[in-house]
Amino acid sequence: MNLRVRVVNCGSRHWYADIDDADDPQPDDPFWYVDNCRTQAQALDSACTELRLMSGRLVRGDHLDRVLEVTGVPV
């Protein structure tokens, strides 16, 4: 699995980050996301921390659920 972190500026003082499969053509169904970060650095730090945790889960052979699978609501 090839995961990627995406960080997006959604206006002044509003940053969004998500983690998704780099080969997934649908960006509305990530494995994880965070919204309303005050800075780009905060969004990136949160995403990298989560990516580290996800990598450990993948090494153990755990299945990663997408946000849509867990909540039923697309991001």
mmCIF file with all atom_site columns, C-alpha atoms in Angstrom:
data_model
loop_
_atom_site.group_PDB
_atom_site.id
_atom_site.type_symbol
_atom_site.label_atom_id
_atom_site.label_alt_id
_atom_site.label_comp_id
_atom_site.label_asym_id
_atom_site.label_entity_id
_atom_site.label_seq_id
_atom_site.pdbx_PDB_ins_code
_atom_site.Cartn_x
_atom_site.Cartn_y
_atom_site.Cartn_z
_atom_site.occupancy
_atom_site.B_iso_or_equiv
_atom_site.pdbx_formal_charge
_atom_site.auth_seq_id
_atom_site.auth_comp_id
_atom_site.auth_asym_id
_atom_site.auth_atom_id
_atom_site.pdbx_PDB_model_num
ATOM 1  C CA . MET A 1 1  ? 0.000   0.000  0.000  1.00 0.00 ? 1  MET A CA 1
ATOM 2  C CA . ASN A 1 2  ? 1.310   3.415  -0.976 1.00 0.00 ? 2  ASN A CA 1
ATOM 3  C CA . LEU A 1 3  ? -0.082  5.973  1.488  1.00 0.00 ? 3  LEU A CA 1
ATOM 4  C CA . ARG A 1 4  ? 0.258   9.712  1.044  1.00 0.00 ? 4  ARG A CA 1
ATOM 5  C CA . VAL A 1 5  ? -0.381  12.761 3.186  1.00 0.00 ? 5  VAL A CA 1
ATOM 6  C CA . ARG A 1 6  ? -2.210  15.687 1.653  1.00 0.00 ? 6  ARG A CA 1
ATOM 7  C CA . VAL A 1 7  ? -2.358  19.114 3.334  1.00 0.00 ? 7  VAL A CA 1
ATOM 8  C CA . VAL A 1 8  ? -4.699  21.769 1.952  1.00 0.00 ? 8  VAL A CA 1
ATOM 9  C CA . ASN A 1 9  ? -5.175  25.430 2.857  1.00 0.00 ? 9  ASN A CA 1
ATOM 10 C CA . CYS A 1 10 ? -8.908  26.078 3.120  1.00 0.00 ? 10 CYS A CA 1
ATOM 11 C CA . GLY A 1 11 ? -8.700  29.804 3.779  1.00 0.00 ? 11 GLY A CA 1
ATOM 12 C CA . SER A 1 12 ? -7.099  31.993 6.371  1.00 0.00 ? 12 SER A CA 1
ATOM 13 C CA . ARG A 1 13 ? -6.209  30.020 9.496  1.00 0.00 ? 13 ARG A CA 1
ATOM 14 C CA . HIS A 1 14 ? -7.894  26.856 8.280  1.00 0.00 ? 14 HIS A CA 1
ATOM 15 C CA . TRP A 1 15 ? -5.874  23.825 7.203  1.00 0.00 ? 15 TRP A CA 1
ATOM 16 C CA . TYR A 1 16 ? -7.054  20.311 6.358  1.00 0.00 ? 16 TYR A CA 1
ATOM 17 C CA . ALA A 1 17 ? -4.963  17.119 6.117  1.00 0.00 ? 17 ALA A CA 1
ATOM 18 C CA . ASP A 1 18 ? -5.780  13.582 5.100  1.00 0.00 ? 18 ASP A CA 1
ATOM 19 C CA . ILE A 1 19 ? -4.119  10.236 4.492  1.00 0.00 ? 19 ILE A CA 1
ATOM 20 C CA . ASP A 1 20 ? -5.121  8.222  1.468  1.00 0.00 ? 20 ASP A CA 1
ATOM 21 C CA . ASP A 1 21 ? -3.858  5.612  -0.942 1.00 0.00 ? 21 ASP A CA 1
ATOM 22 C CA . ALA A 1 22 ? -1.763  7.413  -3.557 1.00 0.00 ? 22 ALA A CA 1
ATOM 23 C CA . ASP A 1 23 ? -3.374  5.312  -6.293 1.00 0.00 ? 23 ASP A CA 1
ATOM 24 C CA . ASP A 1 24 ? -6.967  6.015  -5.185 1.00 0.00 ? 24 ASP A CA 1
ATOM 25 C CA . PRO A 1 25 ? -8.715  8.225  -7.768 1.00 0.00 ? 25 PRO A CA 1
ATOM 26 C CA . GLN A 1 26 ? -11.406 9.257  -5.244 1.00 0.00 ? 26 GLN A CA 1
ATOM 27 C CA . PRO A 1 27 ? -10.027 11.818 -2.764 1.00 0.00 ? 27 PRO A CA 1
ATOM 28 C CA . ASP A 1 28 ? -13.341 11.858 -0.851 1.00 0.00 ? 28 ASP A CA 1
ATOM 29 C CA . ASP A 1 29 ? -12.704 8.572  0.967  1.00 0.00 ? 29 ASP A CA 1
ATOM 30 C CA . PRO A 1 30 ? -9.436  8.835  2.948  1.00 0.00 ? 30 PRO A CA 1
ATOM 31 C CA . PHE A 1 31 ? -8.227  6.509  5.679  1.00 0.00 ? 31 PHE A CA 1
ATOM 32 C CA . TRP A 1 32 ? -7.910  9.450  8.096  1.00 0.00 ? 32 TRP A CA 1
ATOM 33 C CA . TYR A 1 33 ? -8.392  13.214 8.144  1.00 0.00 ? 33 TYR A CA 1
ATOM 34 C CA . VAL A 1 34 ? -8.186  16.249 10.399 1.00 0.00 ? 34 VAL A CA 1
ATOM 35 C CA . ASP A 1 35 ? -9.837  19.604 9.779  1.00 0.00 ? 35 ASP A CA 1
ATOM 36 C CA . ASN A 1 36 ? -9.674  23.108 11.263 1.00 0.00 ? 36 ASN A CA 1
ATOM 37 C CA . CYS A 1 37 ? -5.954  23.123 11.986 1.00 0.00 ? 37 CYS A CA 1
ATOM 38 C CA . ARG A 1 38 ? -4.678  26.637 12.644 1.00 0.00 ? 38 ARG A CA 1
ATOM 39 C CA . THR A 1 39 ? -1.397  26.200 10.773 1.00 0.00 ? 39 THR A CA 1
ATOM 40 C CA . GLN A 1 40 ? 0.076   24.133 7.981  1.00 0.00 ? 40 GLN A CA 1
ATOM 41 C CA . ALA A 1 41 ? 2.672   22.801 10.427 1.00 0.00 ? 41 ALA A CA 1
ATOM 42 C CA . GLN A 1 42 ? -0.043  21.624 12.831 1.00 0.00 ? 42 GLN A CA 1
ATOM 43 C CA . ALA A 1 43 ? -1.904  19.821 10.039 1.00 0.00 ? 43 ALA A CA 1
ATOM 44 C CA . LEU A 1 44 ? 1.279   18.198 8.753  1.00 0.00 ? 44 LEU A CA 1
ATOM 45 C CA . ASP A 1 45 ? 2.426   17.181 12.235 1.00 0.00 ? 45 ASP A CA 1
ATOM 46 C CA . SER A 1 46 ? -0.958  15.574 12.991 1.00 0.00 ? 46 SER A CA 1
ATOM 47 C CA . ALA A 1 47 ? -0.940  13.706 9.683  1.00 0.00 ? 47 ALA A CA 1
ATOM 48 C CA . CYS A 1 48 ? 2.632   12.460 10.100 1.00 0.00 ? 48 CYS A CA 1
ATOM 49 C CA . THR A 1 49 ? 1.879   11.217 13.611 1.00 0.00 ? 49 THR A CA 1
ATOM 50 C CA . GLU A 1 50 ? -1.137  9.309  12.314 1.00 0.00 ? 50 GLU A CA 1
ATOM 51 C CA . LEU A 1 51 ? 0.827   7.983  9.335  1.00 0.00 ? 51 LEU A CA 1
ATOM 52 C CA . ARG A 1 52 ? 3.417   6.553  11.722 1.00 0.00 ? 52 ARG A CA 1
ATOM 53 C CA . LEU A 1 53 ? 0.637   4.788  13.664 1.00 0.00 ? 53 LEU A CA 1
ATOM 54 C CA . MET A 1 54 ? -0.948  3.476  10.456 1.00 0.00 ? 54 MET A CA 1
ATOM 55 C CA . SER A 1 55 ? 2.394   2.165  9.223  1.00 0.00 ? 55 SER A CA 1
ATOM 56 C CA . GLY A 1 56 ? 2.769   0.172  12.424 1.00 0.00 ? 56 GLY A CA 1
ATOM 57 C CA . ARG A 1 57 ? -0.709  -1.287 11.978 1.00 0.00 ? 57 ARG A CA 1
ATOM 58 C CA . LEU A 1 58 ? 0.101   -2.303 8.400  1.00 0.00 ? 58 LEU A CA 1
ATOM 59 C CA . VAL A 1 59 ? 3.331   -3.981 9.503  1.00 0.00 ? 59 VAL A CA 1
ATOM 60 C CA . ARG A 1 60 ? 1.289   -6.053 11.996 1.00 0.00 ? 60 ARG A CA 1
ATOM 61 C CA . GLY A 1 61 ? -1.074  -7.001 9.164  1.00 0.00 ? 61 GLY A CA 1
ATOM 62 C CA . ASP A 1 62 ? -4.060  -4.999 10.419 1.00 0.00 ? 62 ASP A CA 1
ATOM 63 C CA . HIS A 1 63 ? -6.744  -3.814 7.995  1.00 0.00 ? 63 HIS A CA 1
ATOM 64 C CA . LEU A 1 64 ? -7.087  -0.045 7.557  1.00 0.00 ? 64 LEU A CA 1
ATOM 65 C CA . ASP A 1 65 ? -10.649 1.223  7.419  1.00 0.00 ? 65 ASP A CA 1
ATOM 66 C CA . ARG A 1 66 ? -11.582 4.233  5.329  1.00 0.00 ? 66 ARG A CA 1
ATOM 67 C CA . VAL A 1 67 ? -13.525 7.097  6.911  1.00 0.00 ? 67 VAL A CA 1
ATOM 68 C CA . LEU A 1 68 ? -16.546 6.271  4.734  1.00 0.00 ? 68 LEU A CA 1
ATOM 69 C CA . GLU A 1 69 ? -16.525 2.636  5.929  1.00 0.00 ? 69 GLU A CA 1
ATOM 70 C CA . VAL A 1 70 ? -16.517 3.736  9.578  1.00 0.00 ? 70 VAL A CA 1
ATOM 71 C CA . THR A 1 71 ? -18.828 6.773  9.488  1.00 0.00 ? 71 THR A CA 1
ATOM 72 C CA . GLY A 1 72 ? -20.867 6.276  6.321  1.00 0.00 ? 72 GLY A CA 1
ATOM 73 C CA . VAL A 1 73 ? -20.244 9.934  5.459  1.00 0.00 ? 73 VAL A CA 1
ATOM 74 C CA . PRO A 1 74 ? -17.817 10.992 2.685  1.00 0.00 ? 74 PRO A CA 1
ATOM 75 C CA . VAL A 1 75 ? -15.250 13.630 3.600  1.00 0.00 ? 75 VAL A CA 1
#
